[in-house]
Short mmCIF file of C-alpha atoms and ligand atoms in Angstrom, two decimals:
data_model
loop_
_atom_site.label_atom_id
_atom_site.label_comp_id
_atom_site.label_asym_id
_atom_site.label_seq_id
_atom_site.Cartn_x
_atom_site.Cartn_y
_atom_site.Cartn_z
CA UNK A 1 0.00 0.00 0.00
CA UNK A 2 1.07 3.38 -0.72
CA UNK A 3 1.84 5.80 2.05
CA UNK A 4 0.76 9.10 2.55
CA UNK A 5 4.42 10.72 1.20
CA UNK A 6 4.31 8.80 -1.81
CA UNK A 7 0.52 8.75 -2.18
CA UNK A 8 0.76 12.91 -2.30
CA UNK A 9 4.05 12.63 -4.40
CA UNK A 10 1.94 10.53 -6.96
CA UNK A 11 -1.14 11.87 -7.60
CA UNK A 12 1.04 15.44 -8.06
CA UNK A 13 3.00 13.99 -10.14
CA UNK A 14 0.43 12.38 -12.45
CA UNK A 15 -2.00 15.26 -12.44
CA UNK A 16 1.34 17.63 -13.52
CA UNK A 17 1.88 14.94 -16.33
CA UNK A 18 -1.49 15.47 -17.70
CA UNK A 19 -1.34 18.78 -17.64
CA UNK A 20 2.43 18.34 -18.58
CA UNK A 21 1.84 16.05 -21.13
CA UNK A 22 -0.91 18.06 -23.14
CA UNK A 23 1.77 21.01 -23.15
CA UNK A 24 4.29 18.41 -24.92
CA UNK A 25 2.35 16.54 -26.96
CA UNK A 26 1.09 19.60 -28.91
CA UNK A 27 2.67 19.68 -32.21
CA UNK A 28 4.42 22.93 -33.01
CA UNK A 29 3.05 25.09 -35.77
CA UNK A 30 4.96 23.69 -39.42
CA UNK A 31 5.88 25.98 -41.64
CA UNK A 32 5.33 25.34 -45.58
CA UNK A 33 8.41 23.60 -46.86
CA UNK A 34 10.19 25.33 -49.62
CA UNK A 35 12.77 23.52 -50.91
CA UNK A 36 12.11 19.56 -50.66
CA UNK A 37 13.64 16.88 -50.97
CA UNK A 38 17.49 18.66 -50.61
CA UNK A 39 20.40 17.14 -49.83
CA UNK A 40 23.78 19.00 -48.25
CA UNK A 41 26.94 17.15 -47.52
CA UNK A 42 30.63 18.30 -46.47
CA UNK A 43 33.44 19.48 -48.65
CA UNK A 44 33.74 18.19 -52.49
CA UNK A 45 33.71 14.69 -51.68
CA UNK A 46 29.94 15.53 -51.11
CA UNK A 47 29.26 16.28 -54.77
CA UNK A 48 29.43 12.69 -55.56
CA UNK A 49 28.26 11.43 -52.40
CA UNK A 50 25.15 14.15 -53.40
CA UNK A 51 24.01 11.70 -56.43
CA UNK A 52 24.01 8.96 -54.82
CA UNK A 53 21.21 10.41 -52.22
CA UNK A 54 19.68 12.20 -55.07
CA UNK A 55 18.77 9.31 -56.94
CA UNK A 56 16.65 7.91 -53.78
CA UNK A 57 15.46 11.64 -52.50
CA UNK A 58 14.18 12.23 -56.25
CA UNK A 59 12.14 8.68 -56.63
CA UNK A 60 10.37 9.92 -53.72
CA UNK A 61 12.15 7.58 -50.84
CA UNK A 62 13.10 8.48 -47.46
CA UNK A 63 15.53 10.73 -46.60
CA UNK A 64 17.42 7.74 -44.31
CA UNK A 65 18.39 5.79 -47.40
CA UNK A 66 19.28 9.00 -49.38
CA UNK A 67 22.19 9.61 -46.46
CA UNK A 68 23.56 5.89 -45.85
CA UNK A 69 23.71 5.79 -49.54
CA UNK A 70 25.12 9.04 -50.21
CA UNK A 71 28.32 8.63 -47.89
CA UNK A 72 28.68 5.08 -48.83
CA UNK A 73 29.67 6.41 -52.12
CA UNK A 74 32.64 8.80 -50.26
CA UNK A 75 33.63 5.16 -47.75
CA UNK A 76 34.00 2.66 -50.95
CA UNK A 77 36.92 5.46 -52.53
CA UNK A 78 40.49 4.13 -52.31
CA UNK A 79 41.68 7.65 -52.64
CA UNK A 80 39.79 9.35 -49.83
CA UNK A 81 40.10 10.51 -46.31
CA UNK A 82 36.90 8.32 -45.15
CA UNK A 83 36.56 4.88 -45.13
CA UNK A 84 39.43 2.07 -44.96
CA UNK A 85 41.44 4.03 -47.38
CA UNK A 86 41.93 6.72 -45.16
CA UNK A 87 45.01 7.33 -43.27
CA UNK A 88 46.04 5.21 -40.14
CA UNK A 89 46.07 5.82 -36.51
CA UNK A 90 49.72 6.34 -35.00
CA UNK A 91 50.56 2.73 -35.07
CA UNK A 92 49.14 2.26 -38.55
CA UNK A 93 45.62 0.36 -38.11
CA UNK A 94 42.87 2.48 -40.03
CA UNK A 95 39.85 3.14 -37.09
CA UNK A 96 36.49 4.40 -38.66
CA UNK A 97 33.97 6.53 -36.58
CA UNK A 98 30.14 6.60 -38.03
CA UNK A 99 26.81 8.07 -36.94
CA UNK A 100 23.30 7.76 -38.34
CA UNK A 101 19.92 9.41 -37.27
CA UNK A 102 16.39 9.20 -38.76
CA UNK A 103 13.23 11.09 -38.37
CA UNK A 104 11.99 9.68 -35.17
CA UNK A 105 14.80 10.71 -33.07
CA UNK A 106 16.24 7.11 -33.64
CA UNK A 107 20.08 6.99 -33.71
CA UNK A 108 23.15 4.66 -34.11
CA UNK A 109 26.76 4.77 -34.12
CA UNK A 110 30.06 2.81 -34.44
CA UNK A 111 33.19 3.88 -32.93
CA UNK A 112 37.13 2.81 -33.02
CA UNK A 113 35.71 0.41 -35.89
CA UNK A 114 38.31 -1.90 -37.98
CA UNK A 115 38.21 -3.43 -41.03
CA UNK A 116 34.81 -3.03 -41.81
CA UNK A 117 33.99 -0.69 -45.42
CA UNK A 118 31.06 0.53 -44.46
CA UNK A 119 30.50 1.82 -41.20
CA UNK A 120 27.65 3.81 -41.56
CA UNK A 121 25.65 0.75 -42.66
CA UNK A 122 26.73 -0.81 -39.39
CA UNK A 123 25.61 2.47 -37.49
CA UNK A 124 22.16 1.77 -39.38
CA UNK A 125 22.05 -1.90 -38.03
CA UNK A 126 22.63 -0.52 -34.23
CA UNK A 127 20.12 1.58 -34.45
CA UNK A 128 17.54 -0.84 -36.07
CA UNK A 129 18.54 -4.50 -34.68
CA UNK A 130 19.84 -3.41 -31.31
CA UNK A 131 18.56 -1.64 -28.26
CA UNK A 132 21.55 0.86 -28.26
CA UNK A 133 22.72 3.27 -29.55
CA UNK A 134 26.28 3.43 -30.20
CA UNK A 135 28.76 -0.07 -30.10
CA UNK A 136 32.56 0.18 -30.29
CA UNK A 137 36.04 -1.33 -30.69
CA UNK A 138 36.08 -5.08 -31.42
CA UNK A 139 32.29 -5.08 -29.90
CA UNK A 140 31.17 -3.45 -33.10
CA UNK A 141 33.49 -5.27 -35.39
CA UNK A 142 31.37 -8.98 -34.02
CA UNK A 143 28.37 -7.53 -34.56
CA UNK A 144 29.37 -6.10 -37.78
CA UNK A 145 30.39 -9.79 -38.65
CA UNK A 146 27.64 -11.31 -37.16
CA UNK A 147 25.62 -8.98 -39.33
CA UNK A 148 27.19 -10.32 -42.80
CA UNK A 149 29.47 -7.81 -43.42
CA UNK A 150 32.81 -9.04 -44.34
CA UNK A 151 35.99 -8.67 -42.52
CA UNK A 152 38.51 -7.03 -44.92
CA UNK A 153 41.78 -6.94 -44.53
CA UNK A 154 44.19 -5.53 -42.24
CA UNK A 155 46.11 -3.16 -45.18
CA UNK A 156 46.45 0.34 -45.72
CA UNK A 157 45.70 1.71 -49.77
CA UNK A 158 49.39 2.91 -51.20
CA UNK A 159 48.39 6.33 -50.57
CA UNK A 160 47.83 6.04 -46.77
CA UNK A 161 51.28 3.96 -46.79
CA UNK A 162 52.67 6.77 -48.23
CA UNK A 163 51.59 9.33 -45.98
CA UNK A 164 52.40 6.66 -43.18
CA UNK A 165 55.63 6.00 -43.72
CA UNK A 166 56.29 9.98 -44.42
CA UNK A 167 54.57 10.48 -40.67
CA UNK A 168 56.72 7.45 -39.29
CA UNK A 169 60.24 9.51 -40.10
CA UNK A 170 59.74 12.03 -36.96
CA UNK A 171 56.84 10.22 -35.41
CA UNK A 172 55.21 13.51 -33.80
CA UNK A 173 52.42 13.70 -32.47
CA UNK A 174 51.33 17.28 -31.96
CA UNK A 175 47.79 17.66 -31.83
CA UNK A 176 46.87 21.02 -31.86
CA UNK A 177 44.89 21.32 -28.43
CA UNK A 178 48.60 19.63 -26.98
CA UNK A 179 50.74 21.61 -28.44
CA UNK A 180 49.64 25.23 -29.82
CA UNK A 181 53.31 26.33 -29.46
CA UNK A 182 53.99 24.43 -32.86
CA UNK A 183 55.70 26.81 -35.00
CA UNK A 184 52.77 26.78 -37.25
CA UNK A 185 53.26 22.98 -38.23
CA UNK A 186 50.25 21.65 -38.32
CA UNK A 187 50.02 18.35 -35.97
CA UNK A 188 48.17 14.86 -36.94
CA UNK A 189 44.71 16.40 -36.33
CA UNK A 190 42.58 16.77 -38.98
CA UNK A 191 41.14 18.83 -40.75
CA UNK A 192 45.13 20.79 -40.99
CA UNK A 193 46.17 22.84 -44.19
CA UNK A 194 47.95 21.92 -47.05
CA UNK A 195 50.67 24.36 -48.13
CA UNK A 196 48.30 26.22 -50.70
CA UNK A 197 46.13 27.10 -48.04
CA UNK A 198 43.02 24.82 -48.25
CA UNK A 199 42.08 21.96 -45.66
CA UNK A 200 42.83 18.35 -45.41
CA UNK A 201 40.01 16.45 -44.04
CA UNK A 202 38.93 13.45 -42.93
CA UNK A 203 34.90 13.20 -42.39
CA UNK A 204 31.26 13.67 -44.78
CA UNK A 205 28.91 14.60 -43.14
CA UNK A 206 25.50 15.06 -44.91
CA UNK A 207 21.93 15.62 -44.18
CA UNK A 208 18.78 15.48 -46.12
CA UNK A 209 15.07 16.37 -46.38
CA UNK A 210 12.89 14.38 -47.99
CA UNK A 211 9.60 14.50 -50.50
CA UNK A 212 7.63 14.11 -47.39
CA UNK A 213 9.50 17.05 -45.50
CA UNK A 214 11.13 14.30 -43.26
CA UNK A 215 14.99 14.68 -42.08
CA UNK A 216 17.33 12.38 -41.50
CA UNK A 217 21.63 12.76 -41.25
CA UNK A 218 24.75 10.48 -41.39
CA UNK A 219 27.90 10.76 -40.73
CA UNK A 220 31.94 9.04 -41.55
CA UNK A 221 34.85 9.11 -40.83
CA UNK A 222 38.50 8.08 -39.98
CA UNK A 223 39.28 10.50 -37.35
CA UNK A 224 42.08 12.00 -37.28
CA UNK A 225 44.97 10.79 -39.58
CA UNK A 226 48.31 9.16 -36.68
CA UNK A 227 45.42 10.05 -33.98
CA UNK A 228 46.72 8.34 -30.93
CA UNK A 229 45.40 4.77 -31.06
CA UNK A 230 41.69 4.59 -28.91
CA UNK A 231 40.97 8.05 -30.12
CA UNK A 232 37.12 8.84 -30.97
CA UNK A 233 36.52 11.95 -32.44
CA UNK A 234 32.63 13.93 -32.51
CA UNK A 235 31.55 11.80 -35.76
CA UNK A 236 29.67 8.91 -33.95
CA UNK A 237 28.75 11.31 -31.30
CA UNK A 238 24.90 11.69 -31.22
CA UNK A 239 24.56 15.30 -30.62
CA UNK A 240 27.98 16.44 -31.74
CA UNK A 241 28.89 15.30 -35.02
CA UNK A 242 25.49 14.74 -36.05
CA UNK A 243 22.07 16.12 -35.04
CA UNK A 244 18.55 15.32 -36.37
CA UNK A 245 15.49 17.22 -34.74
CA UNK A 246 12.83 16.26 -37.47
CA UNK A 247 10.42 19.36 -35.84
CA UNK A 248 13.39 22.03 -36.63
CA UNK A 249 16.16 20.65 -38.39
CA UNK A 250 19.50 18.66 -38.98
CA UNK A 251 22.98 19.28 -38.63
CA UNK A 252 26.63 17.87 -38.88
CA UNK A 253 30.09 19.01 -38.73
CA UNK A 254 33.49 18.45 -39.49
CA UNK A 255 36.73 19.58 -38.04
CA UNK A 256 38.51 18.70 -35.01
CA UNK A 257 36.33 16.46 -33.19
CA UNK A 258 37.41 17.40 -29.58
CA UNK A 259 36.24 21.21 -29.86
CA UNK A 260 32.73 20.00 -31.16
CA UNK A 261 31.79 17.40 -28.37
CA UNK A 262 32.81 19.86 -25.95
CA UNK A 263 29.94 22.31 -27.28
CA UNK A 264 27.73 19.36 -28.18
CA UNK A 265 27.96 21.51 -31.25
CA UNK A 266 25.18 19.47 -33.52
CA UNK A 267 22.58 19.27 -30.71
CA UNK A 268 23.75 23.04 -30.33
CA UNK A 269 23.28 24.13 -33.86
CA UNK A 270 19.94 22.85 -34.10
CA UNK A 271 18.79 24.56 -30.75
CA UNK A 272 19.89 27.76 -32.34
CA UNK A 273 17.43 26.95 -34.95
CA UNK A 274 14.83 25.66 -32.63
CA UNK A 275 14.96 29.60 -31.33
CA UNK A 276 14.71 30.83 -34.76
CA UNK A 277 18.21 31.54 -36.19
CA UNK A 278 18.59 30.50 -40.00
CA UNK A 279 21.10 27.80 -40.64
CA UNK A 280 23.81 29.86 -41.61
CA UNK A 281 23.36 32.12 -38.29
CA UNK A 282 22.90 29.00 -36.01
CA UNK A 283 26.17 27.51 -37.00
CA UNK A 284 27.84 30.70 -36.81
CA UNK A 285 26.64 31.36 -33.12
CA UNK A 286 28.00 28.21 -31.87
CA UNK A 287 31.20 28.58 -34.04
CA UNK A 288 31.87 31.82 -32.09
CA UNK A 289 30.80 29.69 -28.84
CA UNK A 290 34.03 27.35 -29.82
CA UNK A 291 36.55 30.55 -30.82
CA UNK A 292 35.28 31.95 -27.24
CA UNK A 293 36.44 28.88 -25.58
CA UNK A 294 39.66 28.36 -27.13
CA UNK A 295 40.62 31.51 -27.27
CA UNK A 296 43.64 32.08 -29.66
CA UNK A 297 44.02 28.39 -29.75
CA UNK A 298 40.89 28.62 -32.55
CA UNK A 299 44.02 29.92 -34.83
CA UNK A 300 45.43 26.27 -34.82
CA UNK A 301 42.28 24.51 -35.58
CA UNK A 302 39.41 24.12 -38.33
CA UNK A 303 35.84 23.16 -37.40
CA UNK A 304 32.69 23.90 -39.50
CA UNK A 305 28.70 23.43 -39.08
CA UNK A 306 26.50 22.47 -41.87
CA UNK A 307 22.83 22.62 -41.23
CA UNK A 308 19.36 22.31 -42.86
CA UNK A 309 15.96 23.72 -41.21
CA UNK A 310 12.77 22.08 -41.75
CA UNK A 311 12.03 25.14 -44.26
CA UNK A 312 14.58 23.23 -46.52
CA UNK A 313 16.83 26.45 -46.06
CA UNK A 314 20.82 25.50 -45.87
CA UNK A 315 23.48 26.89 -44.61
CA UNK A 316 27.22 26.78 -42.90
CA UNK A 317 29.53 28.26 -41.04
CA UNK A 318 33.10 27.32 -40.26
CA UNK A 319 36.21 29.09 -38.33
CA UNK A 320 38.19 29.69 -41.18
CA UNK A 321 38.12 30.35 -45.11
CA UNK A 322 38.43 27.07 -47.14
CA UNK A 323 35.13 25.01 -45.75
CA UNK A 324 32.74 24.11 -48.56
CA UNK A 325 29.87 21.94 -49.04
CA UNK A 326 27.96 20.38 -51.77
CA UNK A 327 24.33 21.15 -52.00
CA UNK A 328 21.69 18.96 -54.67
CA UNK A 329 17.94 20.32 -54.82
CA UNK A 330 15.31 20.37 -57.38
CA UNK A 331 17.48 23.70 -58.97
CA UNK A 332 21.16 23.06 -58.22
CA UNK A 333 23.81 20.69 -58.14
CA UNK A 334 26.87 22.64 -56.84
CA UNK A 335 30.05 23.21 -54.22
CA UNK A 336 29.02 26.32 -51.83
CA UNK A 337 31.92 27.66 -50.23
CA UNK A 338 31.35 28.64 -46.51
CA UNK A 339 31.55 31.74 -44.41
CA UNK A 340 34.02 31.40 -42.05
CA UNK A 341 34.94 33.57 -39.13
CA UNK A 342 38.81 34.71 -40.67
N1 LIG B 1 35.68 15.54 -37.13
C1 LIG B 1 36.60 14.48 -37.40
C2 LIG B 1 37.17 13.98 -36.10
O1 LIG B 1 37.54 14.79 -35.27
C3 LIG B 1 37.71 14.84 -38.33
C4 LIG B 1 37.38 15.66 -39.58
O2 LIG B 1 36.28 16.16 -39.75
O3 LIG B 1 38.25 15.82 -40.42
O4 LIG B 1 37.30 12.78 -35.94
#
């Protein structure tokens, strides 16, 4: 029998969750959707990772499929930063991060994944045939296995053996948020500059509104290239690297991974658009959030937001010049290059 503490407790409780739950369950006024289906998806790689989701967001399917397809096209490439051709962690095994999240606030991820192509199809599988949300390490890899996919093997593509053996003459490892004091070399953290000036990156992240106005978002990667071995960055990170609110909007980012989870910065973005900001000036207000925080450390380090409202309007925002994404819609198939903050 209940006593009279708990009784009391109770029947406040439940009367506060009908009132409560009346509040909640009313569905907030939609706007008329624009631009539908679209499709947005980090720097050039995205342009053919873009087709791929096109072909599914244009035959009227979901906006789910359009993603995993879309940066399945960017994991299969030998010569690419994502997938198993990517470059290696410090002691040369390739470790793949992915994230997936539908309309319905469902969600997967893999983490410190190895030797499996497709990670973001394994992120789908966690989120559809499990009761959790994100697996890891060797735990993933099983349940990858014991999924069907197949084990490939342990080798890096000549291009990451390259870049590999190059990193294994000094053996540095300077990340950026270690060492600031670095002369202007850039450390292993990724995204760092090439000599011309533009960024070297490692992650696609893409999200997508469908005919039906529903969002969904994925998102790859291999971290960051000699990344100390272990080391996850924000791309499976539900609410860092990737973000889907299917009452306001989506949003993923790339960049160094540590700065993002530290803001939540996906989860932030889309809050920023929950209180009305466009795209463009959500990602910018929580890019500012991260230069705050770090201070003159921001020099050092590239991260960028790239977001979608449930209007269908896009838009991005990154620290500094060189970010650019790759937007498909019923009018344009084309490489946008960001605002940044220098
Ligand atoms: N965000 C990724 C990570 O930190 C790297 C990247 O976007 O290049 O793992």
């Amino acid at each position: 029998m209940l006593d009279r503490r708990k009784f009391i407790a109770t029947s406040v409780f439940s009367s506060a969750g009908i009132l409560l739950s009346k509040k909640i369950l009313a569905k907030p006024h939609v706007v008329a959707v624009k631009n539908k289906p679209v499709v947005i998806s980090t720097w050039n790689n995205g342009l053919e990772a873009n087709k791929a989701a096109w072909k599914i967001l244009a035959a009227g399917g979901r906006a789910l499929d359009a993603v995993e397809a879309g940066v399945m096209v960017t994991e299969s490439s030998q010569d690419c930063c994502v997938g198993l051709g990517a470059n290696p962690d410090r002691d040369g095994f390739v470790t793949l991060d992915a994230s997936i999240m539908d309309e319905h606030f469902n969600c997967g991820s893999v983490a410190f994944l190895e030797r499996i192509k497709h990670p973001i199809s394994v992120a789908r599988r966690v989120m559809e045939k499990t009761p959790h949300v994100m697996l890891v390490g060797i735990g993933a890899q099983e349940f990858a296995v014991a999924e069907g996919f197949p084990l490939e093997p342990q080798k890096l593509s000549p291009e990451a053996q390259k870049a590999y053996d190059e990193w294994l003459k000094k053996s540095e490892y300077k990340p950026p948020a270690i060492n600031v004091e670095n002369n202007g070399e850039h450390g292993p953290f990724a995204p760092s500059r090439f000599d011309d000036g533009t960024w070297n990156h490692d992650t696609i992240g893409m999200v997508a509104m469908d005919a039906n106005g529903n969002l969904s978002g994925s998102c790859t990667t291999s971290g960051a290239g000699f990344k100390m071995r272990g080391r996850v960055g924000d791309s499976p990170i539900i609410g860092a690297g990737l973000y889907v609110d299917n009452e306001v909007g989506a949003c993923t980012s790339t960049g160094q991974g540590e700065d993002v989870i530290r803001v939540a910065g996906s989860h932030s973005v889309v809050e920023m658009m929950r209180q009305g900001l466009s795209p463009e000036k959500a990602c910018k207000k929580i890019i500012e959030r991260i230069i705050r925080i770090k201070g003159e450390k921001a020099k050092e380090i590239q991260v960028a937001f790239l977001a979608l409202n449930k209007n269908g309007e896009v838009g991005a925002y990154a620290i500094h010049g060189g970010f650019s994404f790759a937007l498909r819609d019923n009018k344009n198939e084309k490489l946008i290059s960001a605002k940044s903050f220098d």
